[in-house]
XYZ file of C-alpha atoms in Angstrom:
773
model
C 84.682 81.317 110.341
C 86.856 79.513 107.861
C 89.929 77.315 107.772
C 93.249 79.004 107.093
C 95.338 75.984 106.251
C 94.877 72.877 104.158
C 94.590 70.071 106.735
C 96.516 67.766 104.410
C 99.668 69.811 104.896
C 102.108 67.930 107.112
C 103.360 71.108 108.746
C 99.902 72.405 109.425
C 98.566 70.218 112.172
C 96.573 73.020 113.761
C 93.513 74.565 112.247
C 93.342 78.296 112.818
C 90.132 80.260 112.469
C 89.670 83.869 111.575
C 86.749 86.009 112.638
C 85.810 88.617 110.088
C 82.774 90.846 109.842
C 80.706 89.713 106.923
C 79.039 93.037 106.186
C 80.691 94.681 103.164
C 80.483 98.104 104.801
C 82.757 96.960 107.647
C 85.443 95.308 105.548
C 87.409 98.477 105.054
C 87.523 99.496 108.703
C 90.797 97.730 109.521
C 93.425 98.020 106.834
C 96.419 95.887 107.731
C 98.927 94.528 105.217
C 99.772 91.696 105.492
C 96.385 90.606 106.782
C 96.640 88.954 110.220
C 95.944 85.316 110.991
C 92.978 86.088 113.291
C 91.177 89.353 113.812
C 88.002 90.374 115.604
C 86.671 93.904 115.164
C 84.703 95.801 117.850
C 82.466 98.826 117.591
C 84.744 100.972 119.728
C 88.072 102.770 119.434
C 91.114 103.852 121.435
C 92.091 107.533 121.292
C 95.691 108.704 121.755
C 96.169 112.060 123.443
C 98.968 113.886 125.201
C 98.228 111.993 128.444
C 98.417 108.474 126.991
C 100.958 106.407 128.943
C 103.341 103.746 127.610
C 104.154 100.938 130.032
C 106.928 98.390 129.499
C 108.773 95.682 131.411
C 112.251 95.823 129.851
C 114.783 98.152 128.236
C 114.476 96.140 125.021
C 110.780 96.949 124.849
C 111.639 100.617 125.404
C 114.040 100.562 122.448
C 111.409 98.961 120.234
C 108.922 101.732 121.107
C 111.343 104.538 120.283
C 110.278 104.904 116.645
C 106.527 105.080 117.222
C 107.018 107.611 120.032
C 109.131 109.735 117.712
C 106.353 109.611 115.112
C 103.893 110.896 117.711
C 106.292 113.664 118.733
C 106.697 114.891 115.154
C 103.181 114.370 113.804
C 101.020 115.053 116.895
C 103.365 117.013 119.168
C 102.791 114.398 121.877
C 105.871 114.009 124.037
C 105.645 110.612 125.685
C 107.782 109.022 128.367
C 108.116 105.275 128.832
C 107.160 103.918 132.231
C 107.396 100.691 134.180
C 104.406 101.358 136.439
C 101.165 99.448 136.884
C 98.604 99.669 134.135
C 95.965 102.393 134.340
C 93.397 103.740 131.902
C 94.518 105.413 128.653
C 97.710 103.428 128.306
C 99.584 101.144 125.923
C 100.981 98.099 127.709
C 103.750 95.827 126.451
C 103.772 92.499 128.246
C 105.870 89.371 127.764
C 103.969 86.132 127.147
C 106.082 82.989 127.022
C 103.208 81.023 125.474
C 103.504 82.907 122.184
C 105.859 81.621 119.496
C 108.766 83.613 118.125
C 107.485 86.393 115.807
C 103.895 85.952 117.055
C 102.040 88.709 118.850
C 98.684 89.333 120.531
C 97.237 92.831 120.139
C 94.081 93.908 121.937
C 92.692 97.396 121.394
C 89.740 98.454 123.548
C 88.457 101.889 124.438
C 90.379 102.046 127.739
C 93.757 100.455 126.907
C 95.941 98.826 124.299
C 97.659 95.544 125.190
C 100.522 94.123 123.118
C 101.919 90.724 124.084
C 104.811 88.772 122.565
C 107.528 86.376 123.666
C 110.408 88.422 122.305
C 111.667 91.354 120.254
C 110.398 90.224 116.846
C 106.827 89.708 118.067
C 106.776 93.099 119.783
C 108.222 94.761 116.673
C 105.577 93.253 114.379
C 102.836 94.190 116.823
C 104.072 97.791 116.867
C 104.175 97.741 113.050
C 100.525 96.657 113.011
C 99.652 99.327 115.566
C 101.183 101.987 113.328
C 99.134 100.788 110.347
C 95.957 101.090 112.414
C 96.670 104.783 112.967
C 95.879 107.447 110.365
C 98.617 107.476 107.740
C 99.545 111.006 108.856
C 101.476 109.398 111.726
C 104.297 108.826 109.208
C 104.418 112.457 108.087
C 107.264 113.608 110.370
C 105.720 117.081 110.407
C 102.957 118.414 112.637
C 99.506 117.339 111.393
C 96.902 119.576 113.084
C 93.318 118.415 113.213
C 94.033 114.677 112.940
C 92.083 112.435 115.290
C 94.656 109.944 116.570
C 92.487 106.893 117.074
C 92.663 103.207 116.244
C 89.742 100.795 115.888
C 88.900 98.272 118.566
C 90.376 94.916 117.543
C 91.808 91.725 118.881
C 94.596 90.385 116.676
C 96.238 86.991 117.044
C 99.035 86.987 114.535
C 102.076 85.030 113.418
C 103.763 84.425 110.053
C 102.920 81.593 107.712
C 106.588 81.186 106.741
C 109.706 81.555 108.858
C 111.674 82.931 105.881
C 110.183 86.017 104.234
C 112.966 87.345 102.085
C 113.791 90.096 99.654
C 116.863 90.003 97.432
C 118.430 93.240 96.243
C 121.030 93.134 93.482
C 123.562 95.829 94.391
C 126.113 94.605 91.851
C 124.439 95.677 88.591
C 123.362 98.927 90.236
C 125.200 100.008 93.367
C 122.638 101.188 95.902
C 124.186 103.927 98.078
C 124.208 103.107 101.781
C 121.665 105.742 102.844
C 119.216 104.566 100.197
C 119.774 100.954 101.210
C 118.880 101.896 104.788
C 115.632 103.381 103.449
C 114.870 100.110 101.640
C 115.447 98.213 104.900
C 112.998 100.531 106.654
C 110.407 99.889 103.937
C 110.935 96.116 104.133
C 110.239 96.248 107.869
C 106.895 97.943 107.203
C 105.916 94.748 105.311
C 107.201 92.337 108.012
C 110.014 91.029 105.780
C 112.665 89.353 107.925
C 115.532 88.558 105.523
C 117.456 90.872 103.201
C 119.552 88.897 100.739
C 122.266 91.189 99.324
C 123.601 90.131 95.931
C 127.032 91.682 96.477
C 129.037 90.059 93.708
C 128.471 89.740 89.979
C 130.119 90.453 86.631
C 129.191 94.128 86.902
C 130.747 95.008 90.228
C 132.211 93.762 93.520
C 130.509 95.697 96.331
C 132.193 94.574 99.544
C 135.447 95.750 101.102
C 137.807 92.806 101.719
C 140.855 94.129 103.524
C 143.157 91.309 102.418
C 142.362 92.024 98.747
C 142.012 95.796 98.213
C 142.084 95.167 94.445
C 138.522 93.892 94.685
C 137.192 97.368 95.384
C 139.999 99.371 93.756
C 139.333 97.613 90.433
C 136.377 95.248 90.761
C 133.892 97.848 92.032
C 134.086 100.063 88.924
C 132.991 99.750 85.313
C 133.071 101.826 82.153
C 130.199 104.262 81.697
C 127.429 103.314 79.285
C 124.223 105.217 78.570
C 122.259 102.578 76.658
C 120.197 99.700 77.997
C 121.995 97.028 80.011
C 121.394 94.288 77.463
C 122.858 96.393 74.636
C 125.984 97.708 76.394
C 129.236 96.931 74.636
C 132.193 95.613 76.621
C 134.900 98.112 77.625
C 137.999 98.660 75.517
C 141.483 98.545 76.976
C 142.388 101.753 78.789
C 138.833 103.086 78.942
C 138.109 104.949 82.214
C 136.018 102.984 84.710
C 134.002 105.515 86.690
C 130.636 103.915 87.515
C 130.226 101.880 90.688
C 130.929 101.928 94.399
C 131.209 99.594 97.371
C 130.353 99.197 101.036
C 133.187 99.555 103.501
C 133.279 97.184 106.431
C 132.069 100.058 108.606
C 129.150 100.549 106.208
C 128.246 96.884 106.537
C 128.344 97.121 110.313
C 125.861 100.010 110.162
C 123.615 98.257 107.619
C 123.524 95.027 109.613
C 122.774 96.872 112.867
C 120.047 99.000 111.270
C 118.407 95.890 109.847
C 118.717 93.899 113.069
C 116.803 96.562 115.007
C 114.006 96.071 112.455
C 114.145 92.278 112.895
C 115.795 91.755 109.505
C 118.725 89.399 109.020
C 121.117 90.412 106.221
C 122.320 87.438 104.158
C 125.446 88.095 102.053
C 125.810 86.434 98.658
C 129.325 85.744 97.356
C 128.835 84.234 93.898
C 130.890 81.237 92.766
C 132.098 79.835 90.444
C 130.359 82.073 87.870
C 129.137 85.698 87.774
C 132.612 86.618 89.017
C 134.082 88.880 86.315
C 134.424 91.723 88.831
C 136.835 89.729 91.022
C 138.627 88.219 88.024
C 139.227 91.695 86.603
C 140.971 92.491 89.888
C 142.748 89.124 90.190
C 143.111 87.740 86.639
C 145.395 84.877 87.757
C 142.256 83.150 89.101
C 140.912 82.533 85.569
C 141.641 79.491 83.444
C 144.883 79.884 81.431
C 142.816 79.499 78.232
C 141.350 82.969 78.802
C 143.522 85.154 76.597
C 141.449 88.342 76.341
C 141.799 90.986 79.072
C 139.103 90.612 81.739
C 137.283 93.838 82.631
C 134.269 94.593 84.808
C 131.290 94.351 82.473
C 128.869 97.230 81.833
C 126.262 94.818 80.453
C 125.642 91.199 79.481
C 129.195 90.754 78.257
C 128.858 88.330 75.344
C 131.569 85.641 75.466
C 133.174 87.410 78.461
C 130.290 86.209 80.659
C 131.582 82.641 80.349
C 134.824 83.542 82.152
C 134.602 81.980 85.629
C 136.931 80.860 88.416
C 139.386 78.137 87.401
C 138.367 75.001 89.308
C 141.833 73.506 88.850
C 143.668 76.428 90.455
C 144.244 76.012 94.214
C 144.732 79.777 94.522
C 141.027 80.214 93.794
C 140.096 78.356 96.969
C 142.682 80.177 99.066
C 141.215 83.451 97.827
C 137.598 82.422 98.449
C 138.360 81.106 101.918
C 140.048 84.422 102.778
C 136.979 86.283 101.510
C 134.622 84.051 103.482
C 136.681 84.639 106.653
C 136.083 88.385 106.402
C 132.449 87.946 105.372
C 131.849 85.877 108.518
C 133.292 88.693 110.632
C 131.019 91.277 108.974
C 127.729 89.399 108.840
C 126.274 87.721 111.944
C 123.683 85.953 109.772
C 123.565 82.178 110.154
C 123.617 81.946 106.342
C 126.033 82.683 103.513
C 124.673 82.445 99.978
C 127.186 81.117 97.439
C 125.202 81.577 94.213
C 126.138 78.675 91.951
C 123.932 79.625 89.000
C 124.523 79.992 85.272
C 128.099 78.675 85.177
C 129.094 78.293 81.523
C 131.817 75.652 81.387
C 133.347 76.105 77.918
C 136.672 77.272 79.416
C 136.706 74.376 81.898
C 136.306 71.984 78.972
C 139.541 73.315 77.407
C 141.497 74.043 80.603
C 144.259 71.473 81.417
C 144.058 72.386 85.127
C 140.317 71.774 85.269
C 140.629 68.538 83.301
C 143.381 67.386 85.662
C 141.109 68.189 88.610
C 138.325 66.079 87.110
C 140.732 63.159 86.774
C 142.259 63.585 90.257
C 138.869 63.706 91.979
C 137.372 60.857 89.968
C 134.670 63.070 88.446
C 132.783 62.310 85.255
C 132.435 65.748 83.687
C 132.382 69.516 84.174
C 128.945 69.404 85.822
C 130.359 67.185 88.552
C 133.343 69.529 88.749
C 131.017 72.386 89.646
C 129.366 70.237 92.323
C 132.839 69.404 93.694
C 133.737 73.128 93.669
C 130.654 74.286 95.584
C 130.861 71.358 98.019
C 134.471 72.213 98.818
C 133.535 75.807 99.621
C 130.342 74.765 101.417
C 132.346 72.491 103.700
C 134.626 75.391 104.574
C 131.648 77.641 105.337
C 129.970 74.962 107.426
C 133.184 74.259 109.357
C 133.190 77.928 110.300
C 129.744 77.758 111.850
C 127.591 79.018 108.986
C 124.898 77.462 106.816
C 124.985 77.524 103.015
C 122.378 78.824 100.593
C 122.480 78.590 96.803
C 120.467 78.842 93.586
C 118.704 75.757 92.248
C 121.514 74.856 89.810
C 123.117 73.252 92.868
C 120.631 70.415 92.343
C 122.386 69.546 89.053
C 125.033 67.689 91.081
C 125.624 66.603 94.642
C 123.875 69.156 96.851
C 126.111 70.515 99.633
C 125.350 69.110 103.052
C 122.637 71.107 104.850
C 122.291 73.611 101.998
C 119.088 75.610 101.531
C 118.139 75.796 97.846
C 116.434 78.763 96.160
C 114.053 77.655 93.415
C 114.226 80.386 90.772
C 114.011 78.793 87.305
C 110.505 78.823 85.856
C 108.110 78.431 88.771
C 110.838 77.198 91.105
C 110.214 73.526 90.382
C 113.922 72.623 90.360
C 114.054 73.221 94.125
C 111.737 70.252 94.619
C 114.654 67.976 93.737
C 116.336 69.341 96.859
C 113.240 68.657 98.950
C 113.191 65.072 97.690
C 116.691 64.716 99.162
C 115.693 66.246 102.499
C 117.025 69.763 101.893
C 115.187 72.914 102.980
C 114.243 75.197 100.110
C 112.874 78.656 99.403
C 110.633 79.499 96.461
C 111.657 82.563 94.467
C 110.332 81.807 90.973
C 111.368 84.169 88.189
C 107.937 83.906 86.592
C 106.139 85.081 89.738
C 108.490 86.913 92.119
C 111.147 88.630 89.984
C 110.356 92.325 90.160
C 112.558 93.090 87.165
C 109.575 92.096 85.014
C 106.839 94.516 83.942
C 104.271 95.318 86.628
C 101.628 96.767 84.337
C 100.676 97.280 80.681
C 104.016 97.576 78.957
C 103.094 100.589 76.849
C 103.314 102.662 80.042
C 106.254 101.011 81.819
C 110.000 101.744 81.834
C 112.049 99.352 79.732
C 113.278 96.026 81.077
C 113.911 92.532 79.707
C 110.505 90.928 79.050
C 107.390 89.442 80.603
C 104.825 90.526 83.189
C 104.652 90.120 86.966
C 101.754 92.392 87.813
C 100.570 93.176 91.306
C 97.793 90.631 90.804
C 100.203 88.001 89.442
C 102.261 88.348 92.607
C 99.213 88.270 94.885
C 97.775 85.143 93.261
C 101.012 83.168 93.410
C 100.751 80.168 95.730
C 104.174 78.761 96.667
C 102.937 75.269 97.505
C 101.866 74.826 93.878
C 101.796 71.172 92.879
C 104.290 70.007 95.492
C 103.539 66.970 97.612
C 103.033 67.055 101.353
C 106.434 65.403 101.791
C 108.069 68.215 99.795
C 106.051 70.960 101.485
C 107.496 70.152 104.888
C 110.910 71.371 103.643
C 109.538 74.701 102.342
C 111.095 77.371 104.600
C 109.527 80.321 102.850
C 109.567 82.586 99.832
C 111.630 85.442 98.458
C 111.042 88.308 96.034
C 114.009 89.479 93.955
C 114.944 92.769 92.351
C 117.688 92.276 89.784
C 118.976 95.715 88.900
C 120.119 95.531 85.264
C 117.602 98.253 84.387
C 117.901 100.310 87.571
C 119.903 103.539 87.541
C 118.644 105.282 90.697
C 117.124 104.457 94.097
C 113.832 105.899 92.857
C 113.730 103.432 89.965
C 114.347 100.567 92.385
C 111.492 101.693 94.632
C 109.205 102.017 91.602
C 109.794 98.371 90.711
C 109.485 97.017 94.255
C 106.434 98.844 95.610
C 103.537 98.067 95.833
C 104.337 94.562 94.570
C 106.151 93.896 97.848
C 102.829 94.411 99.645
C 101.281 91.565 97.661
C 104.359 89.439 98.305
C 104.234 90.130 102.043
C 100.704 88.810 102.220
C 101.736 85.510 100.605
C 104.681 85.229 102.979
C 102.833 86.127 106.192
C 99.100 85.554 105.872
C 97.063 82.324 105.795
C 96.990 80.515 102.474
C 93.186 80.410 102.388
C 92.642 84.057 103.356
C 93.341 85.555 99.942
C 90.825 88.186 98.886
C 91.922 90.289 95.924
C 89.242 92.959 96.353
C 89.821 93.165 100.095
C 93.558 93.389 99.545
C 93.079 96.370 97.214
C 91.087 98.223 99.889
C 93.831 97.625 102.416
C 96.492 98.477 99.849
C 94.923 101.867 99.189
C 95.456 102.677 102.875
C 99.018 101.351 102.672
C 99.859 103.504 99.647
C 98.773 106.470 101.749
C 101.526 105.420 104.148
C 103.901 105.141 101.169
C 103.111 108.762 100.336
C 103.862 109.935 103.869
C 107.092 107.916 104.084
C 108.262 109.143 100.685
C 108.373 105.703 99.045
C 108.672 106.169 95.292
C 106.144 103.466 94.439
C 104.378 102.822 91.145
C 101.154 104.776 91.493
C 99.537 104.014 88.156
C 100.611 100.554 86.976
C 97.759 98.745 88.746
C 95.242 101.214 87.260
C 96.533 101.229 83.675
C 94.625 99.531 80.868
C 95.471 96.428 78.911
C 94.146 96.304 75.374
C 93.561 93.707 72.703
C 92.788 94.916 69.186
C 91.937 92.198 66.680
C 90.637 92.063 63.089
C 86.912 91.614 62.611
C 85.432 91.631 59.096
C 87.499 94.591 57.951
C 86.981 96.553 61.172
C 88.771 96.232 64.529
C 87.422 94.773 67.762
C 88.719 96.544 70.875
C 88.842 94.846 74.290
C 89.968 96.703 77.420
C 90.771 95.411 80.898
C 92.392 96.373 84.195
C 93.749 94.154 86.966
C 91.648 96.133 89.466
C 87.977 95.096 89.479
C 87.003 98.151 91.533
C 87.448 100.707 88.746
C 85.285 101.935 85.890
C 86.740 102.015 82.386
C 85.605 105.097 80.493
C 86.395 105.823 76.851
C 85.828 108.197 73.981
C 85.881 107.501 70.264
C 88.204 110.339 69.357
C 91.183 112.218 70.753
C 89.293 113.896 73.604
C 90.676 113.007 77.028
C 88.199 110.694 78.815
C 86.370 111.901 81.906
C 84.154 110.321 84.535
C 81.213 111.100 82.227
C 82.636 109.397 79.139
C 81.198 106.185 77.699
C 81.289 103.336 80.254
C 83.089 100.279 78.918
C 80.851 97.241 79.287
C 82.408 94.885 76.763
C 84.239 94.709 73.416
C 83.334 97.276 70.785
C 84.223 97.843 67.140
C 85.974 100.759 65.475
C 86.290 101.612 61.799
C 88.914 103.351 59.713
C 89.639 106.861 60.949
C 88.445 106.243 64.492
C 90.658 106.691 67.560
C 90.105 105.327 71.081
C 91.000 107.252 74.256
C 90.378 105.333 77.489
C 91.327 105.283 81.173
C 90.203 103.994 84.578
C 88.167 105.990 87.103
C 87.010 105.698 90.717
C 84.197 107.976 91.865
C 84.761 110.096 88.796
C 88.489 110.543 89.497
C 91.042 109.572 86.852
C 93.254 106.819 88.295
C 95.484 105.523 85.497
C 97.251 106.857 82.449
C 95.206 107.573 79.333
C 95.441 104.817 76.723
C 95.232 106.036 73.130
C 94.742 103.610 70.272
C 95.156 105.164 66.838
C 95.214 102.327 64.301
C 96.795 102.967 60.921
C 94.392 101.394 58.437
C 95.466 99.932 55.115
C 94.053 97.242 52.839
C 95.173 94.444 55.188
C 93.852 96.009 58.390
C 90.963 94.205 59.996
C 91.389 91.035 57.953
C 91.933 87.507 59.246
C 95.404 85.959 59.413
C 96.001 82.217 59.096
C 99.245 80.992 60.646
C 100.552 78.353 63.020
C 102.246 81.141 64.994
C 100.516 82.395 68.157
C 99.169 85.948 68.224
C 99.359 86.245 64.433
C 96.261 88.476 64.167
C 98.281 91.410 65.540
C 99.909 91.902 62.130
C 96.610 93.218 60.733
C 95.308 95.212 63.723
C 96.735 98.547 62.582
C 98.947 99.029 65.658
C 102.710 99.104 65.870
C 104.143 97.595 69.026
C 106.135 99.563 71.567
C 109.861 99.124 72.132
C 108.976 96.259 74.542
C 108.579 93.160 72.430
C 106.374 91.356 74.981
C 103.685 94.067 74.996
C 101.261 91.794 73.106
C 101.643 93.494 69.730
C 104.246 91.164 68.215
C 104.534 87.743 66.695
C 107.665 86.368 68.370
C 109.736 84.082 66.139
C 112.617 82.698 68.191
C 115.309 80.927 66.169
C 112.859 80.338 63.321
C 110.994 81.928 60.456
C 107.264 81.925 59.861
C 104.461 81.837 57.302
C 101.319 83.989 57.309
C 98.312 84.128 54.992
C 96.027 87.186 54.982
C 92.554 86.914 53.473
C 91.595 90.345 52.092
C 88.030 88.936 51.653
C 87.777 90.147 48.064
C 90.144 90.683 45.194
C 91.928 93.985 45.704
C 94.474 95.974 43.739
C 97.727 97.047 45.408
C 101.238 98.122 44.424
C 103.387 97.566 47.506
C 103.563 95.629 50.741
C 105.356 96.755 53.915
C 106.421 94.448 56.754
C 107.166 96.061 60.128
C 109.685 94.605 62.587
C 111.279 95.602 65.869
C 115.059 95.742 66.212
C 116.282 95.253 69.798
C 120.018 94.695 69.703
C 120.411 93.662 73.334
C 117.877 90.829 72.963
C 119.136 89.737 69.480
C 115.827 90.822 67.926
C 116.534 91.652 64.292
C 115.157 91.549 60.765
C 114.547 88.221 59.025
C 117.224 86.772 56.773
C 114.688 86.719 53.942
C 111.135 87.779 53.169
C 108.997 86.608 50.254
C 105.556 87.808 49.173
C 103.128 85.503 47.360
C 99.616 86.300 46.114
C 96.585 84.281 45.119
C 93.078 84.950 43.853
C 91.582 81.679 45.095
C 93.773 80.649 48.045
C 95.022 77.541 46.252
C 97.494 78.672 43.607
C 100.077 81.251 44.736
C 102.463 83.343 42.679
C 105.620 84.966 44.018
C 105.576 88.725 43.429
C 108.468 90.011 45.546
C 111.401 88.626 47.516
C 114.420 89.895 49.378
C 117.504 88.376 51.006
C 119.148 90.389 53.784
C 122.838 90.059 54.672
C 123.985 90.340 58.304
C 124.936 93.999 57.878
C 121.407 94.764 56.630
C 119.373 92.876 59.177
C 121.414 93.411 62.364
C 121.837 96.867 63.822
C 122.281 98.410 67.263
C 119.639 100.178 69.282
C 115.895 99.705 69.672
C 113.849 100.850 66.675
C 111.273 99.840 64.104
C 112.142 98.819 60.541
C 109.644 98.572 57.709
C 110.721 96.490 54.726
C 108.884 97.630 51.595
C 108.271 95.406 48.582
C 107.244 96.639 45.153
C 104.491 94.373 43.813
C 103.811 96.396 40.630
C 100.056 96.442 39.963
C 98.792 93.277 41.669
C 95.244 91.995 41.943
C 94.697 89.336 44.610
C 92.547 88.241 47.522
C 95.130 86.216 49.460
C 98.535 87.441 50.551
C 101.156 84.940 51.786
C 104.273 86.104 53.637
C 107.264 83.837 54.288
C 110.039 84.957 56.643
C 113.454 83.329 57.070
C 115.007 83.028 60.532
C 117.367 85.861 61.424
C 120.062 83.298 62.270
C 122.880 82.938 64.795
C 124.375 86.198 66.042
C 127.791 86.983 64.552
C 131.120 87.530 66.284
C 131.194 90.792 68.228
C 127.449 90.897 68.917
C 126.586 91.207 72.618
C 124.866 87.823 72.238
C 127.345 86.368 69.772
C 126.738 82.752 68.762
C 123.217 82.863 70.260
C 120.058 82.385 68.141
C 118.287 85.521 67.047
C 114.571 86.235 66.975
C 112.116 88.175 64.835
C 109.462 90.481 66.309
C 106.849 91.015 63.575
C 104.098 93.523 64.318
C 102.324 94.824 61.229
C 101.620 94.399 57.503
C 100.881 97.353 55.228
C 99.178 96.692 51.883
C 98.917 99.801 49.712
């Protein structure tokens, strides 16, 4: 027995205990994700057969059973009727219990009967979801599965969610998710007991909601010019260019989506961004921009450069008439108690120059443009509240006066900005970019599809604790947590599913299960059962990311030290020195090892002799600098002599990242060596303003004290800045040089020029290797 909650938490006055079998051999018998609050396991089982009876009290309970009965019909050829008779043996009984809280359920499985109790629809639905997970995963097959024994283990489950808000945000603006695929996502969310779907319907890249009063929003705002390159590198459209990529949900579509979700106990929260991230509506209705905006406004295919600073004019009364009209129709479409109004990343350079906005500041007695934004969102929040809805918004709303009753989403960093809302008595939801944004890499980046930067692995998600460093007074305002999929790098429903699953399983356990019940190894056992369900349901999850290998290769006395790791502790790492594909009989990795020039490493993870992840191949390119120590104030500087080029993802661990600065590096070759040329390797990533340095200078020394310049180069903008993602090697002729120490000085790449997708923003240098030949 152990405590599930910290007794110091104000909201957690009750201590709940969980009964678990301590024997390791029994831990895998009941595989439920998210793990329940309390569970007792018995040495017995209930067997479903064609004569099993299903007994209910109400028509609502009958409707909730419809899906599981259909699964039995398709997978087992059991044709069940629903009855309202007295309980007998070999039956599943649904019974209302008014003592249970909303969303809670009591499930008791014994050899004779199954009893499911709840106080309402949500509790019954979650109990049925748990019941389905207890069955063999073949129940989800939707085709006849002969030979399967349809049994569930004997258990008593007392279950309820830790948080009332367990949300998932899907960005359908950057990538428009077709309705049928969105319905699939809703079905998959329900499997994980998620109860809110936050739809990001509006952004610079598309308006996705039919508004009958303004057909221009979907005639124009829902479509953008086609681009084949990465989101961050896409150029803005030119006048007259066809706009063919996009789509929108009709009001009939929304009615179907909302109804489908409601049956699965999911509330759909619409987000109508304001005052920024609104290029799609301004392209349709350009009179709502500030008069200072002279360039044509078009729906953006990518980041947009200076266009992304075009936002609604806060001094134009027509803006508020328009938004109120939109909100009126949104209220009719979405029964949710909430409307999310965004409020993030509003660049105010046009407001600073706009006479209308400046007049508004003066009329309302405001101090600056920041207070003007607070006035803007409060005006719209008041309208929403007057119409019976509650307001949600991103944590930038804490920069000014927070709208009355607003729920704040903490997204920046680890969500700490939302705590300012809690200090003022506002409810908040934690959705930190660094922990719960699924746009980030979920595994070793060498194997992953391209996105912005940074890791949020399955384990990172699982180990996130939303309470963090918050005080008890702040914790009482924490309504829940939310995972987010921003879709800049999504181009199909399959790609979206790949990024979401199985990380959503880890998220669901944080949102539902007791804080103190985390068990990474136990979670992986349960997850392996859940991924079997993914397979049967056709969820396009990431199968290999959690099994793929991380590597660190570092210089060591002229050789290279290799370290390998995997986020799963239940795998073996096997490797070969050479190109041969590793097998379950290959060398077992037990710690760091050293390789010399000419050696190649091939490694992968295994379970019971079966290959589980992708094969990692490390083939260092040795030269006279490889394996030698680097002295620098820059982090990760030893990667420039480890013989490995980085991938196209600059946060894969193989780069020195120099943001808005240059750097200095000294390599000790350990003895005086003769060489004729030096090569410096850099990544160019146009969309992230990663380019060559403005200058590079090579110095040499025999004693490490007195240095002599042997080569230097200045690079103009046209030389150092180019489009695309690629490697550049700058070569320097050093004639016939004899030296032990090599010093490299790099000049910052500078501010991005006019016309760059990140014009006027600082650039960065990604430096990954030195060649001395």
